[in-house]
Coordinates of C-alpha atoms and ligand atoms in Angstrom, one line a residue:
Chain A
M329 CA 179.6 120.9 -76.0
N330 CA 179.3 117.4 -77.4
E331 CA 178.9 116.4 -81.0
D332 CA 176.3 118.7 -82.5
T333 CA 174.0 116.0 -83.7
E334 CA 173.2 115.1 -80.1
H335 CA 171.2 118.3 -79.9
Q336 CA 169.0 117.7 -82.9
T337 CA 166.0 116.6 -81.0
S338 CA 166.2 118.6 -77.8
H339 CA 167.3 122.0 -79.1
I340 CA 167.0 123.8 -82.4
F341 CA 169.7 126.2 -83.3
G342 CA 170.4 125.4 -86.9
I343 CA 169.0 123.5 -89.8
R344 CA 172.5 122.2 -90.5
Y345 CA 172.5 120.1 -87.3
M346 CA 169.2 118.4 -88.2
T347 CA 168.8 115.2 -90.1
E348 CA 166.7 115.0 -93.2
N349 CA 164.3 112.7 -91.3
F350 CA 163.8 115.1 -88.5
I351 CA 163.1 117.9 -90.9
Q352 CA 160.7 115.8 -92.9
G353 CA 158.9 114.8 -89.6
I354 CA 158.3 118.4 -88.7
L355 CA 157.0 119.1 -92.2
D356 CA 154.6 116.2 -92.0
D357 CA 153.4 117.2 -88.6
A358 CA 152.9 120.8 -89.8
S359 CA 150.8 119.6 -92.7
E360 CA 148.7 117.4 -90.4
I361 CA 148.2 120.3 -88.0
K362 CA 147.3 122.7 -90.8
Q363 CA 144.5 120.2 -91.9
N364 CA 143.2 119.4 -88.4
P365 CA 144.1 122.3 -86.1
S366 CA 141.4 121.5 -83.6
K367 CA 142.9 118.1 -82.9
Y368 CA 145.9 119.9 -81.4
A369 CA 144.0 122.6 -79.4
E370 CA 145.0 121.0 -76.0
A371 CA 148.3 119.3 -77.0
L372 CA 150.4 121.5 -74.7
K373 CA 147.8 122.4 -72.1
G374 CA 149.5 123.3 -68.8
K375 CA 152.9 124.0 -70.5
I376 CA 154.7 127.3 -70.6
L377 CA 156.9 128.7 -73.3
S378 CA 159.4 131.5 -72.6
L379 CA 159.9 134.1 -75.3
A380 CA 163.3 135.6 -74.6
F381 CA 163.8 138.4 -77.1
W382 CA 166.9 140.5 -76.6
E383 CA 166.2 142.1 -79.9
A384 CA 162.8 143.1 -81.2
S385 CA 161.2 140.8 -83.8
T386 CA 157.5 141.2 -83.9
R387 CA 156.8 138.6 -86.5
T388 CA 158.9 135.7 -85.0
R389 CA 157.7 136.4 -81.5
L390 CA 154.0 136.7 -82.4
S391 CA 154.2 133.6 -84.6
F392 CA 155.6 131.6 -81.7
E393 CA 153.1 133.0 -79.3
S394 CA 150.2 132.2 -81.6
A395 CA 151.6 128.7 -82.1
M396 CA 151.8 128.1 -78.3
L397 CA 148.3 129.5 -77.7
R398 CA 146.8 127.4 -80.5
L399 CA 148.4 124.3 -78.8
G400 CA 146.6 125.2 -75.5
G401 CA 149.8 126.4 -73.8
K402 CA 150.8 129.7 -72.3
T403 CA 153.7 132.1 -72.9
L404 CA 155.8 134.5 -70.8
G405 CA 158.8 136.6 -71.6
F406 CA 160.2 139.9 -72.7
S407 CA 160.5 141.5 -76.1
S408 CA 163.4 143.9 -75.7
Q409 CA 166.1 144.7 -73.1
A410 CA 164.4 147.8 -71.8
G411 CA 163.1 147.6 -68.3
T412 CA 164.4 144.1 -67.6
S413 CA 167.2 142.8 -65.4
I414 CA 169.2 142.4 -68.6
E415 CA 169.4 146.2 -68.8
K416 CA 170.8 146.1 -65.3
G417 CA 173.6 143.9 -66.6
E418 CA 172.4 140.4 -66.1
S419 CA 174.2 137.9 -68.3
L420 CA 172.6 135.7 -70.9
S421 CA 173.6 132.6 -68.8
D422 CA 171.8 133.9 -65.7
T423 CA 168.7 134.9 -67.6
I424 CA 168.5 131.4 -69.3
T425 CA 169.0 129.7 -66.0
M426 CA 166.1 131.7 -64.5
L427 CA 163.8 131.0 -67.5
A428 CA 164.7 127.3 -67.4
G429 CA 163.1 127.3 -64.0
Y430 CA 160.0 129.1 -65.1
S431 CA 159.1 127.3 -68.3
D432 CA 159.1 124.1 -70.4
C433 CA 160.8 125.6 -73.4
I434 CA 162.7 128.7 -74.4
V435 CA 162.6 130.6 -77.7
L436 CA 165.6 133.0 -77.9
R437 CA 166.5 135.9 -80.2
H438 CA 169.8 137.6 -79.4
P439 CA 172.0 140.0 -81.4
L440 CA 175.2 138.0 -80.9
R441 CA 176.3 134.9 -82.8
G442 CA 176.6 131.8 -80.7
S443 CA 174.0 132.9 -78.1
C444 CA 171.6 130.1 -78.8
K445 CA 174.3 127.5 -78.5
L446 CA 175.3 128.9 -75.2
A447 CA 171.7 129.1 -74.0
A448 CA 171.2 125.5 -75.1
K449 CA 174.2 124.4 -73.2
I450 CA 172.9 126.0 -70.0
A451 CA 169.2 124.9 -70.4
D452 CA 170.4 121.4 -71.2
K453 CA 171.2 120.9 -67.5
Y454 CA 167.6 121.5 -66.7
G455 CA 166.2 119.4 -69.5
V456 CA 164.6 122.5 -71.1
P457 CA 164.8 122.7 -74.9
V458 CA 166.0 125.9 -76.5
I459 CA 164.8 127.1 -80.0
S460 CA 166.7 129.7 -81.9
G461 CA 164.7 132.7 -83.1
G462 CA 167.9 134.1 -84.6
S463 CA 171.3 134.7 -83.1
G464 CA 173.2 137.5 -84.8
S465 CA 173.5 136.8 -88.5
Q466 CA 173.5 133.0 -87.9
E467 CA 170.7 130.7 -88.8
H468 CA 167.0 131.3 -88.3
P469 CA 166.0 127.6 -88.4
T470 CA 162.2 127.9 -87.8
Q471 CA 162.0 130.4 -90.6
A472 CA 163.7 127.9 -92.9
L473 CA 161.3 125.2 -91.8
L474 CA 158.3 127.3 -92.8
D475 CA 160.0 128.3 -96.0
I476 CA 160.6 124.7 -97.1
F477 CA 157.1 123.7 -95.9
T478 CA 155.7 126.4 -98.2
I479 CA 157.9 125.2 -101.1
Q480 CA 156.8 121.6 -100.6
E481 CA 153.2 122.7 -100.4
Y482 CA 153.3 124.2 -103.8
H483 CA 155.9 122.1 -105.6
H484 CA 155.3 118.8 -103.8
R485 CA 159.1 118.2 -103.8
L486 CA 162.2 119.6 -102.3
S487 CA 164.8 118.6 -104.9
G488 CA 165.4 119.4 -108.5
L489 CA 164.3 123.0 -107.9
N490 CA 165.7 126.2 -109.5
V491 CA 165.8 128.7 -106.7
G492 CA 166.7 132.3 -107.0
I493 CA 167.8 134.2 -103.9
V494 CA 168.0 138.0 -104.1
G495 CA 168.9 140.9 -101.9
D496 CA 170.9 140.8 -98.7
L497 CA 172.6 137.4 -98.6
R498 CA 175.2 138.4 -96.0
Y499 CA 173.2 139.5 -93.0
S500 CA 169.9 137.9 -93.7
R501 CA 169.4 135.1 -91.1
T502 CA 166.9 133.3 -93.3
I503 CA 169.2 132.8 -96.3
S504 CA 171.8 130.6 -94.6
S505 CA 169.1 128.4 -93.0
L506 CA 167.2 128.1 -96.3
L507 CA 170.3 127.0 -98.2
F508 CA 171.2 124.4 -95.5
A509 CA 167.6 123.1 -95.8
L510 CA 167.7 122.9 -99.6
G511 CA 171.1 121.3 -99.4
K512 CA 169.7 118.4 -97.3
F513 CA 167.1 117.3 -99.9
G514 CA 169.2 116.4 -102.9
R515 CA 170.2 118.4 -105.9
N516 CA 168.9 121.9 -106.1
T517 CA 170.2 124.8 -108.2
I518 CA 170.7 128.1 -106.6
Y519 CA 171.0 131.4 -108.5
Y520 CA 172.2 134.1 -106.2
L521 CA 172.0 137.8 -106.9
S522 CA 173.3 140.5 -104.5
H523 CA 175.4 143.6 -104.3
P524 CA 179.1 142.6 -103.8
S525 CA 179.1 144.0 -100.2
L526 CA 176.2 141.7 -99.4
H527 CA 177.5 138.4 -100.8
L528 CA 177.2 135.1 -98.9
Q529 CA 179.5 134.8 -95.8
D530 CA 182.7 132.9 -96.4
E531 CA 181.9 130.5 -93.6
L532 CA 178.6 129.7 -95.3
V533 CA 180.2 129.1 -98.7
Y534 CA 182.7 126.8 -97.0
D535 CA 179.8 124.8 -95.3
L536 CA 177.8 124.6 -98.5
E537 CA 180.7 123.0 -100.4
S538 CA 179.8 119.7 -98.7
T539 CA 176.2 119.8 -100.0
D540 CA 174.7 118.9 -103.4
L541 CA 173.7 122.5 -104.1
E542 CA 174.7 123.8 -107.4
M543 CA 175.6 127.5 -106.9
H544 CA 175.4 130.0 -109.7
K545 CA 176.1 133.7 -109.5
A546 CA 173.5 135.8 -111.4
T547 CA 174.0 139.3 -112.7
N548 CA 170.3 140.4 -112.9
L549 CA 166.8 139.2 -112.3
A550 CA 165.7 139.3 -116.0
E551 CA 168.4 136.8 -116.8
I552 CA 167.2 134.1 -114.4
I553 CA 163.5 134.6 -113.8
S554 CA 162.2 132.4 -116.6
S555 CA 164.0 129.3 -115.2
L556 CA 163.0 129.7 -111.6
D557 CA 160.6 127.6 -109.5
V558 CA 161.2 129.7 -106.4
L559 CA 162.2 133.3 -106.1
Y560 CA 163.2 134.2 -102.6
V561 CA 163.6 137.9 -102.0
T562 CA 165.1 139.5 -98.9
R563 CA 165.1 143.1 -97.7
L564 CA 168.0 145.4 -98.2
Q565 CA 168.8 147.3 -95.0
K566 CA 169.7 150.9 -95.5
E567 CA 172.1 150.9 -92.6
R568 CA 174.3 148.3 -94.3
F569 CA 175.3 150.9 -96.9
P570 CA 177.7 153.7 -95.9
D571 CA 176.2 156.0 -98.6
P572 CA 172.4 156.6 -99.0
M573 CA 172.9 157.3 -102.7
L574 CA 174.5 153.8 -103.2
Y575 CA 171.6 152.3 -101.3
N576 CA 169.0 153.9 -103.6
K577 CA 170.9 152.8 -106.7
V578 CA 171.4 149.2 -105.4
K579 CA 167.8 149.0 -104.3
E580 CA 166.5 149.5 -107.8
S581 CA 168.7 146.9 -109.4
Y582 CA 167.4 144.1 -107.1
Q583 CA 163.7 145.2 -107.2
L584 CA 161.2 142.7 -108.6
R585 CA 159.4 144.9 -111.1
P586 CA 156.0 143.8 -112.5
D587 CA 157.3 143.8 -116.1
L588 CA 159.8 141.0 -115.1
M589 CA 156.9 138.7 -114.3
K590 CA 156.0 138.3 -118.0
A591 CA 158.9 135.8 -118.3
A592 CA 158.0 134.0 -115.1
K593 CA 156.7 130.4 -115.0
E594 CA 153.1 129.9 -114.0
D595 CA 154.1 127.8 -111.0
L596 CA 156.8 130.1 -109.8
I597 CA 156.4 131.0 -106.1
I598 CA 157.6 134.3 -104.9
M599 CA 158.7 134.2 -101.2
H600 CA 159.9 136.8 -98.7
P601 CA 160.5 136.5 -95.0
L602 CA 158.8 139.9 -94.4
P603 CA 158.7 142.7 -93.6
R604 CA 159.2 143.9 -97.1
V605 CA 160.0 147.4 -98.2
D606 CA 160.6 148.4 -101.8
E607 CA 162.1 145.1 -103.1
I608 CA 158.6 143.7 -103.9
P609 CA 156.3 146.5 -105.0
Y610 CA 152.6 146.2 -104.1
A611 CA 151.7 145.6 -107.7
I612 CA 153.4 142.1 -107.4
D613 CA 150.8 141.1 -104.7
R614 CA 148.2 140.8 -107.5
F615 CA 150.1 138.1 -109.3
P616 CA 149.1 134.5 -108.5
Q617 CA 152.8 133.7 -107.9
A618 CA 153.0 135.9 -104.9
K619 CA 153.0 133.6 -101.9
Y620 CA 154.7 135.6 -99.1
F621 CA 151.6 136.1 -97.0
E622 CA 150.7 132.4 -97.2
Q623 CA 154.3 131.7 -96.3
A624 CA 154.0 133.9 -93.2
K625 CA 150.8 132.0 -92.2
N626 CA 152.6 128.7 -92.5
G627 CA 155.0 130.0 -89.8
V628 CA 152.4 129.3 -87.2
Y629 CA 151.8 125.6 -88.3
T630 CA 155.5 124.8 -88.6
R631 CA 156.2 126.4 -85.2
M632 CA 153.3 124.4 -83.7
A633 CA 154.9 121.3 -85.1
V634 CA 158.3 122.2 -83.6
L635 CA 156.9 123.0 -80.1
N636 CA 154.8 119.9 -80.1
R637 CA 157.9 117.8 -80.8
L638 CA 160.2 119.5 -78.3
I639 CA 157.9 120.0 -75.3
H640 CA 157.0 116.9 -73.3
Chain B
M391 CA 234.5 121.0 -91.4
A392 CA 234.5 118.5 -88.6
K393 CA 234.9 121.3 -86.1
T394 CA 231.8 123.2 -87.3
K395 CA 229.8 120.0 -87.1
S396 CA 230.8 119.4 -83.5
N397 CA 229.9 123.0 -82.7
D398 CA 226.5 122.7 -84.1
K399 CA 226.0 119.4 -82.3
Q400 CA 227.1 120.9 -79.0
L401 CA 224.7 123.8 -79.5
S402 CA 221.7 121.7 -80.1
V403 CA 222.2 119.0 -77.5
K404 CA 223.6 121.1 -74.6
K405 CA 222.0 119.5 -71.6
I406 CA 219.8 121.1 -69.0
D407 CA 219.5 119.7 -65.5
N408 CA 215.8 120.1 -65.0
G409 CA 213.0 121.3 -67.3
I410 CA 211.6 120.6 -70.7
V411 CA 213.1 120.3 -74.2
I412 CA 211.1 120.6 -77.4
D413 CA 213.2 119.2 -80.2
H414 CA 212.6 118.8 -84.0
I415 CA 210.5 121.9 -84.3
V416 CA 210.0 122.9 -87.9
T417 CA 212.0 126.1 -88.4
G418 CA 210.2 129.2 -87.3
G419 CA 208.2 127.3 -84.8
A420 CA 210.3 128.2 -81.7
F421 CA 209.3 131.8 -82.3
Y422 CA 205.6 131.0 -82.4
V423 CA 206.0 129.1 -79.1
L424 CA 207.7 132.0 -77.4
Q425 CA 204.9 134.4 -78.6
A426 CA 202.2 132.0 -77.5
L427 CA 203.7 131.4 -74.1
N428 CA 204.3 135.1 -73.7
I429 CA 208.0 134.4 -72.9
D430 CA 209.8 137.7 -72.5
V431 CA 212.3 139.4 -70.1
H432 CA 209.9 139.0 -67.3
F433 CA 209.8 135.2 -67.6
P434 CA 211.3 133.8 -64.4
H435 CA 213.2 130.8 -65.9
S436 CA 216.1 130.3 -68.2
V437 CA 215.2 129.7 -71.8
F438 CA 217.6 128.4 -74.5
I439 CA 216.6 128.8 -78.0
A440 CA 218.3 127.3 -81.0
M441 CA 217.0 128.3 -84.4
N442 CA 217.9 127.0 -87.9
V443 CA 220.3 124.4 -86.6
P444 CA 221.1 121.4 -88.9
S445 CA 218.9 118.4 -88.5
K446 CA 219.2 115.0 -90.1
K447 CA 215.4 114.6 -90.3
L448 CA 214.3 118.1 -91.2
G449 CA 217.3 119.7 -92.8
R450 CA 217.0 122.6 -90.4
K451 CA 215.2 122.7 -87.1
D452 CA 214.5 124.8 -84.0
V453 CA 215.1 123.6 -80.5
L454 CA 213.7 125.1 -77.3
K455 CA 214.7 124.4 -73.7
I456 CA 213.1 125.8 -70.7
R457 CA 214.6 125.2 -67.2
N458 CA 212.6 124.4 -64.1
I459 CA 209.2 123.9 -65.6
G460 CA 207.3 120.6 -66.3
K461 CA 204.6 119.2 -68.5
E462 CA 201.9 120.5 -66.2
D463 CA 203.0 124.1 -66.8
L464 CA 202.3 123.8 -70.6
N465 CA 199.2 123.3 -72.6
L466 CA 200.3 120.6 -75.1
D467 CA 197.1 120.9 -77.1
L468 CA 198.0 124.6 -77.7
L469 CA 201.5 123.6 -78.7
G470 CA 199.9 121.0 -81.1
L471 CA 198.3 123.9 -83.0
L472 CA 201.7 125.6 -83.5
I473 CA 204.4 122.9 -83.7
S474 CA 202.8 119.5 -84.1
G475 CA 205.3 116.7 -84.9
S476 CA 207.9 118.1 -82.6
N477 CA 209.3 116.0 -79.8
F478 CA 208.4 117.0 -76.2
I479 CA 210.9 115.8 -73.6
C480 CA 210.9 116.3 -69.8
I481 CA 214.2 116.3 -68.0
E482 CA 214.9 115.6 -64.3
N483 CA 218.5 115.5 -63.0
Y484 CA 219.8 115.3 -66.6
H485 CA 217.7 112.2 -67.3
I486 CA 214.8 111.9 -69.8
V487 CA 211.8 111.1 -67.6
H488 CA 209.1 111.6 -70.3
K489 CA 209.0 111.8 -74.1
E490 CA 206.1 112.3 -76.5
K491 CA 205.3 113.6 -80.0
I492 CA 203.3 116.8 -80.0
Q493 CA 200.0 116.1 -81.9
T494 CA 197.4 118.4 -83.5
P495 CA 194.3 118.2 -81.3
E496 CA 190.8 117.9 -82.8
K497 CA 189.4 120.6 -80.5
A498 CA 190.8 123.6 -78.6
Y499 CA 189.2 124.7 -75.4
G500 CA 189.8 128.0 -73.6
V501 CA 193.1 129.8 -73.8
I502 CA 192.3 131.3 -77.3
K503 CA 190.0 134.3 -77.6
C504 CA 187.5 134.2 -80.5
P505 CA 188.2 136.9 -83.1
G506 CA 184.5 137.0 -84.1
I507 CA 183.4 140.5 -83.1
S508 CA 179.8 139.5 -82.6
C509 CA 180.6 136.3 -80.8
I510 CA 178.8 135.6 -77.5
T511 CA 182.1 134.3 -76.0
N512 CA 183.4 137.9 -76.1
L513 CA 180.6 139.2 -74.0
R514 CA 180.9 139.1 -70.2
E515 CA 179.7 135.5 -69.9
D516 CA 181.0 132.6 -68.0
V517 CA 181.8 130.5 -71.0
E518 CA 185.0 128.8 -72.1
T519 CA 185.8 129.2 -75.8
E520 CA 185.6 126.1 -78.0
F521 CA 187.1 125.6 -81.4
T522 CA 187.1 122.8 -83.9
V523 CA 190.5 122.4 -85.7
I524 CA 190.2 122.3 -89.5
G525 CA 192.9 122.1 -92.2
S526 CA 196.1 120.2 -92.1
N527 CA 199.0 120.8 -89.7
E528 CA 201.4 118.6 -91.6
V529 CA 205.0 119.8 -92.1
G530 CA 205.0 122.4 -94.8
N531 CA 201.3 123.1 -94.4
R532 CA 201.4 124.6 -90.9
E533 CA 200.2 128.0 -92.1
N534 CA 196.8 126.6 -93.2
L535 CA 195.8 125.2 -89.8
S536 CA 192.6 127.0 -88.9
L537 CA 190.2 127.0 -86.0
R538 CA 186.4 127.4 -86.2
C539 CA 184.5 128.8 -83.3
V540 CA 181.8 126.3 -82.1
Y541 CA 179.7 129.3 -81.0
C542 CA 179.9 131.9 -83.8
D543 CA 181.3 129.7 -86.7
K544 CA 184.2 132.2 -87.3
I545 CA 187.1 130.5 -89.1
F546 CA 190.6 131.9 -88.7
K547 CA 194.2 130.8 -89.2
I548 CA 195.9 130.3 -85.9
L549 CA 199.4 131.4 -87.0
E550 CA 198.0 134.7 -88.1
N551 CA 196.2 135.2 -84.8
I552 CA 198.8 134.3 -82.1
S553 CA 197.9 137.4 -80.2
L554 CA 194.5 135.8 -79.5
I555 CA 196.2 133.3 -77.2
Q556 CA 195.9 134.3 -73.6
Ligands
ZN1328 ZN1 183.2 132.9 -81.8

């Protein structure tokens, strides 16, 4: 593989490989598409997008599908390994080679780290762009794009923000991408809060050292909520905890209880990549600061912008 | 005193007819090379190892000589991850026909298996591993030399993971 920056316009496998200009371009396009969706209704007419999902992900897959259909294109693909040639032992490389012949762009979700880079390397030979929909616990770049699009929409800036990140910081795909994105736009302060077994990965901490992010470890939500502009909550996964009792105990300490909202700023935005479980109770939905459903909707516009840029 | 000195000298410069010599290895390095190259009783060629011998430059050094192999039989980039700064010499008919300093490479391709348990390169795929070298390999700091997998981002110290070399 050549220097990673070469891939920035033809493949998308990580925010960290994108320039600030490229990201800003996508955000501007997404904003334009959101205002005038009908103008783009035939932008990708006659084009086909492959959705190659080795791992189920309803939201990401449907959001890409909706984006492609709204651009006038078509989609094909699979949404699990069951019943496909992959189940019969076909390699990732062979599947990608096949899809590169069938379509104009490939969105890939795979349980192993590095799978998107490998797919991009193969599809590159055919001039077909690859977009990561998540590879193992590595980045989820289009999620981060919609996240920062949402932040910019409400705060009109991507720097000088106090951002709280709470929950599973270790295995959440969205957290690493979001931090790389926030690290590209100047000085932002991050307050992170998680159970010790779910702290940020060492590799991520190493990479973030070269950004302008100011990282602060928080001990509880009550301590930080009054200073936050953005509160980003992720789901705790039961299976990450060896002991169900521990899971129940930990779950409560990272829950956004309605009484905590008294101290929150009026223009705080609460975000979540969804699906949520108990970490954000339904009672929070009634607060004007709750923006997670708006955030999910923005996923379609940002993915339309990405597809429109990559597919020619 | 003089006698000991000449013995040491004899030990470290004893000549071989054909093969390679790696000289000025920081002590301990010869052992890493033997491990990395999988040199054991089944190895078909004669191997001469001198460890902890006096050196003007290093104080103490290791020297390794292997008969009847050439540069093409070794991966110098791999050696650069273990013993950079050493002198690599090729011998034919008791004459030096090639000499170079072993350098730390910027990248490492193939040969090393990625320790990342959820790395795509460990699945049955037709893909060569690729690592970026990070950390310094200067004398005295050899232990900190690390590799980062281009695919899964895993960072690991090479000297703690010699068993990953295939
Ligand atoms: Zn790896």
